[in-house]
Amino acid sequence: MNGGHVEAPRAPRSLWVLAGTLGVALGLRLWAITFGLPYLEHPDEPFWIFAVLKMVKTGDPNPHDFIYPSLYYYINALIYLVYYAVGRVLGAFQSLADLAEPVLLIGGSGKLALRGLLLGGRFFSVAAGCGTVALTFFIARRLTGRLSAATFAALLAAVSPILVTHDRFMAPDGPMTFFTTLTVAGAWLIYERGRWRDYVLSGVALGLAVGMKYNTAPFALAIVLAHFLRKGRWGLRDWRWVAAGAISVLTFLLTTPYALFDTQTFLDDALIDVRHYTGGHAGVTGGSLAWYVTYFWQTDGPVLALAAAGALWGIY
């Protein structure tokens, strides 16, 4: 109360800190978001544009290709339909045929006639990347109870060269990271309070993560560990961790339904993906594991060292 006037409540300090951190994350991810255009330089981006355009133009929800799960196809198909609807209202498009495909020049590089076909997917990755930063802040704050620790962790995610790079591509890596981080957040809530909603959240998040990329399935261990660390040996009598697993499978099947309706193609393509990750592809020599370890160390080495130290401290 001041002079008869009631002062408006102030936002908590943590919200201002989080907003500032998200501002850093957003600025880095939006910086040069149109890089390369109208040329395509990332080998995976033309793949997604062609695949999603085919789905939108034919109206066939079966991607007929399961090297990746289907969730990212469907999200970008929705983005394309909104893009087309807006263009139709503005008179830019007369039919779906006006959504021109890229012209491939060599390998995965090419030239794009409609920038919106790429920028929609890139902006989605930017949004997912900022969401990852916010979740990192949330987890660190709940884990330590300290604003300084939450801010430091979120800043590391905000400026990570790996995250910033992949959060600017039209590719499933950025959104996948968001959903895996959401799975970890749900697992922590299971450990902290163990409510039904926490098991549901973690199960749905895991299903969405696997719906982006198959290799996120091991994050199921976070749910299992959280459950048994909270319950101990009595956790076997509490089947909610099994329910979380069932929810994740159901969520995956809802986002990749043709795993059931086109099972043979799904199994064949999923195995191709496993072979690709373990053995690489044409033009790539050396071991995949060694390459990834070297890449991570050269880009985010200090952060990995801190993560390893934190894990060892947690075990202790």
GROMACS .gro file of C-alpha atoms in nm:
model
  316
    1MET     CA    1   0.000   0.000   0.000
    2ASN     CA    2   0.146   0.339  -0.104
    3GLY     CA    3  -0.062   0.659  -0.085
    4GLY     CA    4  -0.382   0.461  -0.094
    5HIS     CA    5  -0.280   0.264  -0.403
    6VAL     CA    6  -0.219  -0.111  -0.407
    7GLU     CA    7   0.109  -0.202  -0.574
    8ALA     CA    8   0.092  -0.466  -0.843
    9PRO     CA    9   0.255  -0.792  -0.736
   10ARG     CA   10   0.605  -0.832  -0.872
   11ALA     CA   11   0.697  -1.131  -1.082
   12PRO     CA   12   0.922  -1.375  -0.899
   13ARG     CA   13   1.291  -1.323  -0.963
   14SER     CA   14   1.317  -1.672  -1.109
   15LEU     CA   15   1.076  -1.580  -1.389
   16TRP     CA   16   1.287  -1.280  -1.489
   17VAL     CA   17   1.600  -1.494  -1.487
   18LEU     CA   18   1.430  -1.763  -1.695
   19ALA     CA   19   1.299  -1.502  -1.939
   20GLY     CA   20   1.649  -1.362  -1.983
   21THR     CA   21   1.794  -1.707  -2.039
   22LEU     CA   22   1.526  -1.788  -2.294
   23GLY     CA   23   1.602  -1.458  -2.464
   24VAL     CA   24   1.963  -1.568  -2.507
   25ALA     CA   25   1.851  -1.908  -2.636
   26LEU     CA   26   1.602  -1.757  -2.880
   27GLY     CA   27   1.848  -1.498  -3.008
   28LEU     CA   28   2.119  -1.755  -3.081
   29ARG     CA   29   1.875  -1.987  -3.256
   30LEU     CA   30   1.712  -1.717  -3.467
   31TRP     CA   31   2.048  -1.570  -3.567
   32ALA     CA   32   2.085  -1.632  -3.942
   33ILE     CA   33   1.788  -1.873  -3.937
   34THR     CA   34   1.764  -1.824  -4.315
   35PHE     CA   35   2.122  -1.942  -4.366
   36GLY     CA   36   2.190  -2.083  -4.709
   37LEU     CA   37   1.854  -1.991  -4.861
   38PRO     CA   38   1.741  -2.029  -5.129
   39TYR     CA   39   2.003  -2.304  -5.139
   40LEU     CA   40   1.980  -2.618  -4.929
   41GLU     CA   41   2.301  -2.725  -4.760
   42HIS     CA   42   2.195  -2.976  -4.494
   43PRO     CA   43   2.151  -3.319  -4.658
   44ASP     CA   44   1.849  -3.413  -4.445
   45GLU     CA   45   1.638  -3.102  -4.504
   46PRO     CA   46   1.553  -3.182  -4.870
   47PHE     CA   47   1.452  -3.534  -4.761
   48TRP     CA   48   1.194  -3.395  -4.519
   49ILE     CA   49   1.062  -3.139  -4.766
   50PHE     CA   50   1.008  -3.399  -5.039
   51ALA     CA   51   0.854  -3.654  -4.799
   52VAL     CA   52   0.614  -3.409  -4.635
   53LEU     CA   53   0.511  -3.250  -4.965
   54LYS     CA   54   0.428  -3.596  -5.100
   55MET     CA   55   0.213  -3.669  -4.797
   56VAL     CA   56   0.030  -3.336  -4.820
   57LYS     CA   57  -0.030  -3.349  -5.196
   58THR     CA   58  -0.144  -3.713  -5.209
   59GLY     CA   59  -0.339  -3.706  -4.883
   60ASP     CA   60  -0.182  -4.040  -4.790
   61PRO     CA   61  -0.097  -4.045  -4.416
   62ASN     CA   62   0.124  -4.351  -4.462
   63PRO     CA   63   0.480  -4.221  -4.516
   64HIS     CA   64   0.583  -4.558  -4.666
   65ASP     CA   65   0.925  -4.493  -4.512
   66PHE     CA   66   1.008  -4.575  -4.152
   67ILE     CA   67   1.378  -4.499  -4.131
   68TYR     CA   68   1.235  -4.230  -3.904
   69PRO     CA   69   0.912  -4.265  -3.704
   70SER     CA   70   0.611  -4.069  -3.827
   71LEU     CA   71   0.557  -3.792  -3.570
   72TYR     CA   72   0.790  -3.545  -3.741
   73TYR     CA   73   0.620  -3.610  -4.076
   74TYR     CA   74   0.279  -3.530  -3.929
   75ILE     CA   75   0.391  -3.214  -3.748
   76ASN     CA   76   0.545  -3.073  -4.062
   77ALA     CA   77   0.247  -3.179  -4.270
   78LEU     CA   78   0.030  -2.970  -4.037
   79ILE     CA   79   0.274  -2.678  -4.074
   80TYR     CA   80   0.256  -2.710  -4.453
   81LEU     CA   81  -0.124  -2.717  -4.452
   82VAL     CA   82  -0.135  -2.398  -4.242
   83TYR     CA   83   0.124  -2.240  -4.473
   84TYR     CA   84  -0.085  -2.336  -4.776
   85ALA     CA   85  -0.410  -2.211  -4.619
   86VAL     CA   86  -0.256  -1.871  -4.544
   87GLY     CA   87  -0.110  -1.854  -4.894
   88ARG     CA   88  -0.445  -1.948  -5.041
   89VAL     CA   89  -0.618  -1.666  -4.852
   90LEU     CA   90  -0.350  -1.419  -4.965
   91GLY     CA   91  -0.378  -1.535  -5.324
   92ALA     CA   92  -0.028  -1.684  -5.343
   93PHE     CA   93  -0.154  -2.038  -5.406
   94GLN     CA   94  -0.438  -2.172  -5.616
   95SER     CA   95  -0.389  -2.541  -5.548
   96LEU     CA   96  -0.155  -2.776  -5.363
   97ALA     CA   97   0.037  -2.814  -5.688
   98ASP     CA   98   0.169  -2.462  -5.629
   99LEU     CA   99   0.378  -2.595  -5.338
  100ALA     CA  100   0.686  -2.632  -5.555
  101GLU     CA  101   0.939  -2.901  -5.473
  102PRO     CA  102   1.309  -2.817  -5.436
  103VAL     CA  103   1.546  -2.874  -5.723
  104LEU     CA  104   1.827  -3.105  -5.617
  105LEU     CA  105   2.163  -3.012  -5.765
  106ILE     CA  106   2.397  -3.275  -5.621
  107GLY     CA  107   2.365  -3.517  -5.331
  108GLY     CA  108   2.148  -3.361  -5.061
  109SER     CA  109   2.204  -3.002  -5.175
  110GLY     CA  110   1.966  -2.806  -5.393
  111LYS     CA  111   1.767  -2.490  -5.445
  112LEU     CA  112   1.432  -2.403  -5.292
  113ALA     CA  113   1.161  -2.196  -5.463
  114LEU     CA  114   0.941  -2.147  -5.153
  115ARG     CA  115   1.134  -2.055  -4.840
  116GLY     CA  116   0.830  -2.119  -4.623
  117LEU     CA  117   0.861  -2.493  -4.688
  118LEU     CA  118   1.187  -2.487  -4.494
  119LEU     CA  119   1.141  -2.203  -4.247
  120GLY     CA  120   0.829  -2.353  -4.090
  121GLY     CA  121   1.026  -2.662  -3.987
  122ARG     CA  122   1.322  -2.455  -3.874
  123PHE     CA  123   1.104  -2.231  -3.656
  124PHE     CA  124   0.949  -2.541  -3.500
  125SER     CA  125   1.299  -2.661  -3.410
  126VAL     CA  126   1.377  -2.319  -3.260
  127ALA     CA  127   1.065  -2.336  -3.042
  128ALA     CA  128   1.151  -2.689  -2.930
  129GLY     CA  129   1.507  -2.581  -2.849
  130CYS     CA  130   1.385  -2.296  -2.630
  131GLY     CA  131   1.151  -2.545  -2.461
  132THR     CA  132   1.453  -2.765  -2.385
  133VAL     CA  133   1.623  -2.471  -2.215
  134ALA     CA  134   1.313  -2.401  -2.004
  135LEU     CA  135   1.287  -2.767  -1.902
  136THR     CA  136   1.655  -2.771  -1.808
  137PHE     CA  137   1.590  -2.472  -1.582
  138PHE     CA  138   1.292  -2.650  -1.426
  139ILE     CA  139   1.479  -2.975  -1.361
  140ALA     CA  140   1.783  -2.805  -1.211
  141ARG     CA  141   1.566  -2.584  -0.991
  142ARG     CA  142   1.367  -2.881  -0.857
  143LEU     CA  143   1.678  -3.092  -0.820
  144THR     CA  144   1.892  -2.840  -0.629
  145GLY     CA  145   1.645  -2.582  -0.500
  146ARG     CA  146   1.891  -2.314  -0.611
  147LEU     CA  147   1.820  -2.041  -0.865
  148SER     CA  148   2.190  -2.006  -0.942
  149ALA     CA  149   2.222  -2.374  -1.033
  150ALA     CA  150   1.908  -2.361  -1.249
  151THR     CA  151   2.033  -2.050  -1.428
  152PHE     CA  152   2.377  -2.201  -1.492
  153ALA     CA  153   2.228  -2.525  -1.627
  154ALA     CA  154   1.982  -2.342  -1.851
  155LEU     CA  155   2.255  -2.113  -1.984
  156LEU     CA  156   2.469  -2.414  -2.072
  157ALA     CA  157   2.176  -2.550  -2.274
  158ALA     CA  158   2.106  -2.208  -2.425
  159VAL     CA  159   2.458  -2.160  -2.563
  160SER     CA  160   2.551  -2.524  -2.635
  161PRO     CA  161   2.703  -2.534  -2.986
  162ILE     CA  162   2.544  -2.874  -3.052
  163LEU     CA  163   2.196  -2.768  -2.941
  164VAL     CA  164   2.208  -2.429  -3.113
  165THR     CA  165   2.317  -2.591  -3.440
  166HIS     CA  166   2.054  -2.864  -3.444
  167ASP     CA  167   1.779  -2.633  -3.320
  168ARG     CA  168   1.808  -2.443  -3.650
  169PHE     CA  169   1.759  -2.735  -3.890
  170MET     CA  170   1.439  -2.875  -4.030
  171ALA     CA  171   1.517  -3.211  -3.873
  172PRO     CA  172   1.380  -3.408  -3.575
  173ASP     CA  173   1.689  -3.371  -3.354
  174GLY     CA  174   1.583  -3.049  -3.179
  175PRO     CA  175   1.225  -3.163  -3.104
  176MET     CA  176   1.358  -3.505  -3.002
  177THR     CA  177   1.581  -3.337  -2.744
  178PHE     CA  178   1.284  -3.145  -2.606
  179PHE     CA  179   1.079  -3.462  -2.556
  180THR     CA  180   1.367  -3.657  -2.401
  181THR     CA  181   1.425  -3.368  -2.160
  182LEU     CA  182   1.053  -3.371  -2.082
  183THR     CA  183   1.084  -3.743  -2.008
  184VAL     CA  184   1.364  -3.671  -1.761
  185ALA     CA  185   1.154  -3.396  -1.601
  186GLY     CA  186   0.866  -3.641  -1.560
  187ALA     CA  187   1.102  -3.902  -1.416
  188TRP     CA  188   1.229  -3.654  -1.159
  189LEU     CA  189   0.872  -3.574  -1.055
  190ILE     CA  190   0.812  -3.948  -1.013
  191TYR     CA  191   1.110  -3.964  -0.779
  192GLU     CA  192   1.017  -3.643  -0.598
  193ARG     CA  193   0.644  -3.698  -0.540
  194GLY     CA  194   0.529  -4.007  -0.733
  195ARG     CA  195   0.182  -3.901  -0.844
  196TRP     CA  196  -0.014  -4.073  -1.118
  197ARG     CA  197   0.010  -3.760  -1.333
  198ASP     CA  198   0.390  -3.784  -1.318
  199TYR     CA  199   0.385  -4.138  -1.457
  200VAL     CA  200   0.145  -4.029  -1.730
  201LEU     CA  201   0.358  -3.728  -1.819
  202SER     CA  202   0.679  -3.928  -1.841
  203GLY     CA  203   0.510  -4.204  -2.041
  204VAL     CA  204   0.358  -3.965  -2.295
  205ALA     CA  205   0.685  -3.771  -2.323
  206LEU     CA  206   0.882  -4.090  -2.386
  207GLY     CA  207   0.633  -4.203  -2.651
  208LEU     CA  208   0.663  -3.867  -2.828
  209ALA     CA  209   1.043  -3.881  -2.809
  210VAL     CA  210   1.053  -4.228  -2.966
  211GLY     CA  211   0.796  -4.101  -3.218
  212MET     CA  212   1.066  -3.853  -3.326
  213LYS     CA  213   1.365  -4.091  -3.332
  214TYR     CA  214   1.390  -4.455  -3.233
  215ASN     CA  215   1.720  -4.418  -3.049
  216THR     CA  216   1.553  -4.228  -2.763
  217ALA     CA  217   1.395  -4.551  -2.632
  218PRO     CA  218   1.669  -4.603  -2.366
  219PHE     CA  219   1.531  -4.299  -2.182
  220ALA     CA  220   1.276  -4.546  -2.044
  221LEU     CA  221   1.549  -4.625  -1.791
  222ALA     CA  222   1.500  -4.280  -1.637
  223ILE     CA  223   1.139  -4.370  -1.553
  224VAL     CA  224   1.230  -4.712  -1.415
  225LEU     CA  225   1.517  -4.576  -1.205
  226ALA     CA  226   1.306  -4.291  -1.067
  227HIS     CA  227   1.033  -4.535  -0.967
  228PHE     CA  228   1.260  -4.780  -0.785
  229LEU     CA  229   1.477  -4.512  -0.626
  230ARG     CA  230   1.161  -4.375  -0.470
  231LYS     CA  231   0.995  -4.706  -0.382
  232GLY     CA  232   1.292  -4.932  -0.323
  233ARG     CA  233   1.217  -5.305  -0.330
  234TRP     CA  234   0.850  -5.227  -0.271
  235GLY     CA  235   0.842  -5.078  -0.619
  236LEU     CA  236   0.763  -5.420  -0.762
  237ARG     CA  237   0.422  -5.397  -0.594
  238ASP     CA  238   0.350  -5.061  -0.753
  239TRP     CA  239   0.283  -5.124  -1.122
  240ARG     CA  240   0.265  -4.761  -1.225
  241TRP     CA  241   0.608  -4.785  -1.389
  242VAL     CA  242   0.463  -5.057  -1.612
  243ALA     CA  243   0.165  -4.830  -1.682
  244ALA     CA  244   0.405  -4.553  -1.784
  245GLY     CA  245   0.569  -4.797  -2.026
  246ALA     CA  246   0.233  -4.896  -2.170
  247ILE     CA  247   0.138  -4.529  -2.211
  248SER     CA  248   0.465  -4.464  -2.395
  249VAL     CA  249   0.401  -4.754  -2.634
  250LEU     CA  250   0.045  -4.635  -2.695
  251THR     CA  251   0.166  -4.280  -2.758
  252PHE     CA  252   0.426  -4.405  -3.003
  253LEU     CA  253   0.169  -4.609  -3.193
  254LEU     CA  254  -0.069  -4.312  -3.207
  255THR     CA  255   0.207  -4.103  -3.364
  256THR     CA  256   0.340  -4.383  -3.587
  257PRO     CA  257   0.018  -4.577  -3.656
  258TYR     CA  258   0.145  -4.756  -3.965
  259ALA     CA  259   0.383  -4.950  -3.746
  260LEU     CA  260   0.068  -5.159  -3.698
  261PHE     CA  261  -0.092  -5.120  -4.042
  262ASP     CA  262   0.227  -5.161  -4.250
  263THR     CA  263   0.425  -5.374  -4.009
  264GLN     CA  264   0.668  -5.541  -4.249
  265THR     CA  265   0.781  -5.213  -4.404
  266PHE     CA  266   0.812  -5.063  -4.056
  267LEU     CA  267   1.033  -5.347  -3.929
  268ASP     CA  268   1.252  -5.348  -4.241
  269ASP     CA  269   1.312  -4.973  -4.232
  270ALA     CA  270   1.366  -4.957  -3.856
  271LEU     CA  271   1.639  -5.221  -3.889
  272ILE     CA  272   1.798  -5.013  -4.167
  273ASP     CA  273   1.820  -4.726  -3.920
  274VAL     CA  274   1.990  -4.948  -3.662
  275ARG     CA  275   2.248  -5.058  -3.919
  276HIS     CA  276   2.301  -4.698  -4.024
  277TYR     CA  277   2.379  -4.581  -3.671
  278THR     CA  278   2.611  -4.872  -3.600
  279GLY     CA  279   2.788  -4.891  -3.936
  280GLY     CA  280   2.756  -4.548  -4.095
  281HIS     CA  281   2.674  -4.495  -4.460
  282ALA     CA  282   2.843  -4.468  -4.799
  283GLY     CA  283   3.123  -4.212  -4.795
  284VAL     CA  284   3.178  -4.240  -4.421
  285THR     CA  285   3.478  -4.427  -4.287
  286GLY     CA  286   3.580  -4.512  -3.932
  287GLY     CA  287   3.371  -4.604  -3.629
  288SER     CA  288   3.048  -4.419  -3.557
  289LEU     CA  289   3.101  -4.429  -3.180
  290ALA     CA  290   3.451  -4.283  -3.203
  291TRP     CA  291   3.330  -4.008  -3.433
  292TYR     CA  292   3.043  -3.906  -3.202
  293VAL     CA  293   3.263  -3.910  -2.891
  294THR     CA  294   3.520  -3.692  -3.065
  295TYR     CA  295   3.252  -3.456  -3.195
  296PHE     CA  296   3.090  -3.416  -2.855
  297TRP     CA  297   3.423  -3.359  -2.683
  298GLN     CA  298   3.535  -3.096  -2.934
  299THR     CA  299   3.209  -2.901  -2.917
  300ASP     CA  300   3.078  -2.943  -2.562
  301GLY     CA  301   3.371  -3.106  -2.386
  302PRO     CA  302   3.367  -2.895  -2.065
  303VAL     CA  303   2.992  -2.947  -2.028
  304LEU     CA  304   3.032  -3.323  -2.068
  305ALA     CA  305   3.304  -3.319  -1.803
  306LEU     CA  306   3.073  -3.131  -1.565
  307ALA     CA  307   2.791  -3.376  -1.642
  308ALA     CA  308   3.016  -3.673  -1.568
  309ALA     CA  309   3.130  -3.513  -1.243
  310GLY     CA  310   2.769  -3.444  -1.146
  311ALA     CA  311   2.668  -3.802  -1.222
  312LEU     CA  312   2.951  -3.938  -1.008
  313TRP     CA  313   2.859  -3.703  -0.727
  314GLY     CA  314   2.496  -3.812  -0.750
  315ILE     CA  315   2.598  -4.179  -0.731
  316TYR     CA  316   2.815  -4.102  -0.430
   0.00000   0.00000   0.00000
